mmCIF file of C-alpha atoms in Angstrom:
data_model
loop_
_atom_site.group_PDB
_atom_site.id
_atom_site.type_symbol
_atom_site.label_atom_id
_atom_site.label_comp_id
_atom_site.label_asym_id
_atom_site.label_seq_id
_atom_site.Cartn_x
_atom_site.Cartn_y
_atom_site.Cartn_z
ATOM 1 C CA MET H 24 50.762 82.654 -2.187
ATOM 2 C CA ILE H 25 54.109 80.797 -1.660
ATOM 3 C CA ARG H 26 54.817 80.110 1.970
ATOM 4 C CA LYS H 27 58.402 79.375 2.930
ATOM 5 C CA GLU H 28 57.485 76.675 5.338
ATOM 6 C CA ASP H 29 55.947 74.651 2.365
ATOM 7 C CA LEU H 30 59.386 74.829 0.667
ATOM 8 C CA CYS H 31 62.583 72.830 0.982
ATOM 9 C CA GLN H 32 65.974 74.238 0.001
ATOM 10 C CA VAL H 33 67.257 71.843 -2.752
ATOM 11 C CA GLY H 34 70.514 73.488 -3.844
ATOM 12 C CA GLN H 35 71.764 76.691 -5.357
ATOM 13 C CA PHE H 36 72.577 78.081 -8.672
ATOM 14 C CA ALA H 37 76.220 78.349 -10.055
ATOM 15 C CA ARG H 38 77.427 80.661 -12.738
ATOM 16 C CA PRO H 39 75.558 80.661 -16.082
ATOM 17 C CA HIS H 40 76.244 78.021 -18.676
ATOM 18 C CA GLY H 41 76.606 79.508 -22.187
ATOM 19 C CA ILE H 42 75.078 82.795 -23.386
ATOM 20 C CA LYS H 43 71.277 81.806 -23.596
ATOM 21 C CA GLY H 44 70.592 81.971 -19.693
ATOM 22 C CA GLU H 45 70.983 78.346 -18.683
ATOM 23 C CA LEU H 46 71.914 78.013 -15.051
ATOM 24 C CA PRO H 47 73.541 74.887 -13.310
ATOM 25 C CA LEU H 48 71.351 73.950 -10.284
ATOM 26 C CA VAL H 49 73.767 72.128 -7.907
ATOM 27 C CA THR H 50 71.632 69.632 -6.075
ATOM 28 C CA ASP H 51 71.508 66.149 -4.729
ATOM 29 C CA TYR H 52 67.586 65.932 -5.198
ATOM 30 C CA ASP H 53 65.670 64.235 -7.937
ATOM 31 C CA LEU H 54 63.487 67.127 -9.136
ATOM 32 C CA PHE H 55 61.075 67.858 -12.041
ATOM 33 C CA GLY H 56 60.323 64.330 -13.185
ATOM 34 C CA GLU H 57 56.473 63.967 -13.431
ATOM 35 C CA THR H 58 55.552 67.504 -12.559
ATOM 36 C CA GLU H 59 53.323 69.053 -15.233
ATOM 37 C CA HIS H 60 54.472 72.613 -14.820
ATOM 38 C CA PRO H 61 57.821 72.447 -12.723
ATOM 39 C CA TYR H 62 59.033 75.515 -11.093
ATOM 40 C CA ILE H 63 61.654 76.387 -8.406
ATOM 41 C CA VAL H 64 61.600 79.279 -6.033
ATOM 42 C CA CYS H 65 64.271 81.814 -5.084
ATOM 43 C CA GLU H 66 64.227 84.609 -2.634
ATOM 44 C CA MET H 67 64.240 88.026 -4.265
ATOM 45 C CA ASP H 68 64.366 91.070 -1.855
ATOM 46 C CA GLY H 69 63.216 88.718 0.893
ATOM 47 C CA ILE H 70 60.141 87.422 -1.081
ATOM 48 C CA PRO H 71 59.709 83.836 -2.310
ATOM 49 C CA VAL H 72 59.405 84.335 -6.104
ATOM 50 C CA PRO H 73 58.607 81.195 -8.461
ATOM 51 C CA PHE H 74 60.531 80.519 -11.657
ATOM 52 C CA TYR H 75 59.040 78.282 -14.071
ATOM 53 C CA ILE H 76 61.212 75.757 -15.914
ATOM 54 C CA GLU H 77 61.436 76.081 -19.630
ATOM 55 C CA SER H 78 63.690 73.180 -20.118
ATOM 56 C CA TYR H 79 66.163 71.072 -18.035
ATOM 57 C CA ARG H 80 68.850 68.408 -18.536
ATOM 58 C CA PRO H 81 71.208 66.563 -16.326
ATOM 59 C CA LYS H 82 74.840 67.580 -16.354
ATOM 60 C CA GLY H 83 76.923 65.192 -14.284
ATOM 61 C CA ARG H 84 75.778 63.461 -10.958
ATOM 62 C CA SER H 85 74.728 66.473 -8.956
ATOM 63 C CA THR H 86 73.976 69.153 -11.466
ATOM 64 C CA ILE H 87 70.971 70.094 -13.484
ATOM 65 C CA LEU H 88 71.179 72.546 -16.362
ATOM 66 C CA VAL H 89 68.001 74.734 -16.133
ATOM 67 C CA LYS H 90 66.453 77.275 -18.472
ATOM 68 C CA LEU H 91 64.072 79.297 -16.806
ATOM 69 C CA GLU H 92 61.142 81.015 -18.451
ATOM 70 C CA GLN H 93 61.895 84.940 -18.853
ATOM 71 C CA VAL H 94 65.373 84.543 -18.005
ATOM 72 C CA ASP H 95 66.853 85.087 -21.379
ATOM 73 C CA GLY H 96 70.599 85.814 -21.745
ATOM 74 C CA ILE H 97 73.588 85.908 -19.466
ATOM 75 C CA ALA H 98 72.794 89.293 -17.755
ATOM 76 C CA ALA H 99 69.419 87.943 -16.516
ATOM 77 C CA ALA H 100 70.929 84.641 -15.316
ATOM 78 C CA LYS H 101 73.781 86.357 -13.429
ATOM 79 C CA ARG H 102 71.088 87.846 -11.047
ATOM 80 C CA LEU H 103 70.376 84.244 -9.858
ATOM 81 C CA VAL H 104 74.078 83.083 -9.303
ATOM 82 C CA ASN H 105 74.774 81.625 -5.903
ATOM 83 C CA ARG H 106 70.978 82.058 -4.801
ATOM 84 C CA ALA H 107 69.405 79.293 -2.763
ATOM 85 C CA VAL H 108 66.965 77.224 -4.740
ATOM 86 C CA TYR H 109 63.803 76.023 -3.069
ATOM 87 C CA TYR H 110 61.201 73.495 -4.286
ATOM 88 C CA PRO H 111 57.725 72.513 -3.032
ATOM 89 C CA GLN H 112 58.182 69.858 -0.209
ATOM 90 C CA ALA H 113 55.088 67.902 -1.495
ATOM 91 C CA ALA H 114 56.789 67.420 -4.851
ATOM 92 C CA ILE H 115 60.150 66.193 -3.706
ATOM 93 C CA ARG H 116 60.562 62.451 -4.658
ATOM 94 C CA HIS H 117 64.074 61.817 -3.345
ATOM 95 C CA ARG H 118 65.997 63.262 -0.403
ATOM 96 C CA PRO H 119 69.723 63.034 -0.230
ATOM 97 C CA GLU H 120 71.038 60.825 2.289
ATOM 98 C CA LYS H 121 74.130 62.760 2.985
ATOM 99 C CA ASP H 122 72.542 65.538 4.958
ATOM 100 C CA ALA H 123 69.695 63.591 6.568
ATOM 101 C CA GLY H 124 67.151 66.098 4.970
ATOM 102 C CA TRP H 125 67.449 68.568 7.900
ATOM 103 C CA HIS H 126 65.885 71.209 5.655
ATOM 104 C CA GLN H 127 62.704 69.361 5.633
ATOM 105 C CA PHE H 128 61.983 70.539 9.178
ATOM 106 C CA THR H 129 61.885 74.292 8.206
ATOM 107 C CA GLY H 130 58.668 75.526 9.461
ATOM 108 C CA TYR H 131 58.288 72.882 12.267
ATOM 109 C CA MET H 132 57.651 73.991 15.824
ATOM 110 C CA LEU H 133 60.822 73.053 18.065
ATOM 111 C CA GLU H 134 60.112 71.941 21.708
ATOM 112 C CA ASP H 135 62.331 70.805 24.414
ATOM 113 C CA GLY H 136 61.038 67.806 26.171
ATOM 114 C CA ARG H 137 61.384 69.603 29.543
ATOM 115 C CA LYS H 138 60.904 73.222 28.832
ATOM 116 C CA GLY H 139 58.228 73.252 26.285
ATOM 117 C CA GLU H 140 57.999 75.170 23.033
ATOM 118 C CA ILE H 141 61.087 76.938 21.882
ATOM 119 C CA GLY H 142 59.921 78.510 18.465
ATOM 120 C CA ARG H 143 59.672 77.798 14.854
ATOM 121 C CA VAL H 144 62.448 76.563 12.860
ATOM 122 C CA THR H 145 63.121 79.266 10.189
ATOM 123 C CA ASP H 146 66.207 77.774 8.405
ATOM 124 C CA VAL H 147 69.037 75.268 8.742
ATOM 125 C CA ASP H 148 72.561 76.302 8.999
ATOM 126 C CA ASP H 149 74.546 73.446 7.514
ATOM 127 C CA THR H 150 77.698 75.457 6.521
ATOM 128 C CA THR H 151 79.790 73.717 9.180
ATOM 129 C CA LEU H 152 80.061 70.198 10.583
ATOM 130 C CA ASN H 153 77.821 71.217 13.467
ATOM 131 C CA VAL H 154 74.329 71.520 11.817
ATOM 132 C CA LEU H 155 72.060 74.131 13.520
ATOM 133 C CA PHE H 156 68.334 75.107 13.373
ATOM 134 C CA ARG H 157 67.775 78.755 13.172
ATOM 135 C CA VAL H 158 64.773 79.254 15.317
ATOM 136 C CA ASP H 159 62.378 82.240 15.781
ATOM 137 C CA CYS H 160 61.911 82.463 19.538
ATOM 138 C CA ASN H 161 59.513 85.280 20.029
ATOM 139 C CA GLY H 162 61.201 87.487 17.364
ATOM 140 C CA LYS H 163 64.571 86.583 18.518
ATOM 141 C CA GLU H 164 66.814 84.254 16.514
ATOM 142 C CA ILE H 165 68.411 81.438 18.336
ATOM 143 C CA LEU H 166 70.454 78.629 17.086
ATOM 144 C CA ALA H 167 69.749 75.039 18.321
ATOM 145 C CA PRO H 168 72.111 72.096 17.644
ATOM 146 C CA VAL H 169 70.759 69.421 15.256
ATOM 147 C CA ALA H 170 71.671 65.794 15.815
ATOM 148 C CA GLU H 171 69.696 62.568 15.565
ATOM 149 C CA GLU H 172 70.626 61.839 19.187
ATOM 150 C CA LEU H 173 68.928 65.085 20.241
ATOM 151 C CA ILE H 174 65.575 64.310 18.689
ATOM 152 C CA CYS H 175 62.979 62.525 20.923
ATOM 153 C CA PHE H 176 60.131 62.710 18.652
ATOM 154 C CA VAL H 177 58.758 64.072 15.299
ATOM 155 C CA ASP H 178 55.260 64.635 14.572
ATOM 156 C CA ARG H 179 55.053 65.392 10.791
ATOM 157 C CA LYS H 180 51.307 65.713 10.716
ATOM 158 C CA ALA H 181 51.405 68.536 13.454
ATOM 159 C CA LYS H 182 54.902 69.821 12.153
ATOM 160 C CA ARG H 183 56.405 69.484 15.523
ATOM 161 C CA ILE H 184 59.916 68.366 16.690
ATOM 162 C CA VAL H 185 60.566 67.477 20.361
ATOM 163 C CA VAL H 186 64.304 67.585 21.280
ATOM 164 C CA SER H 187 66.350 66.858 24.398
ATOM 165 C CA LEU H 188 68.592 70.108 24.551
ATOM 166 C CA PRO H 189 71.892 69.701 26.331
ATOM 167 C CA ASP H 190 72.237 71.379 29.811
ATOM 168 C CA GLY H 191 72.730 75.085 29.383
ATOM 169 C CA LEU H 192 70.750 75.504 26.238
ATOM 170 C CA GLN H 193 67.516 74.927 28.020
ATOM 171 C CA ASP H 194 67.749 78.233 29.743
ATOM 172 C CA ILE H 195 66.653 80.080 26.547
ATOM 173 C CA GLU H 196 64.656 83.162 27.431
ATOM 174 C CA LYS H 197 61.101 83.641 26.324
#
């Protein structure tokens, strides 16, 4: 079973390339190198679904043309356009420097140094300059700011991040 907390978002698919079902994967990650049976994961109806790589080739600096098994033709490929692409965290060899790898913290428990546990990081919103963790706080989604200066401690083994939230954000209801 594929668990979302074991995955890292590595990019997204652009519109199909050609008519055979090849998809451009826009990414800053170094993927597929020494993996025997490489695959990517996309959410389909809220469920993480693996797609095995039939072939791939680089196209420019930040794009990989990917041909997925059982995605034959332009119609099948169009179903994946603009979808986020995930890859197993354990298989990633290179993390891009430009976003500091905030997505690697998906699945971590977020704690405030003074208040204690806040909730589990479910996603990262990096669509604006102010990056935010999406956190499940007892079934309610809250947004917590992400910045290196707010992080006090990261325990990778326990998958825990301790932060010092700014005043006003510490009053999150539990």
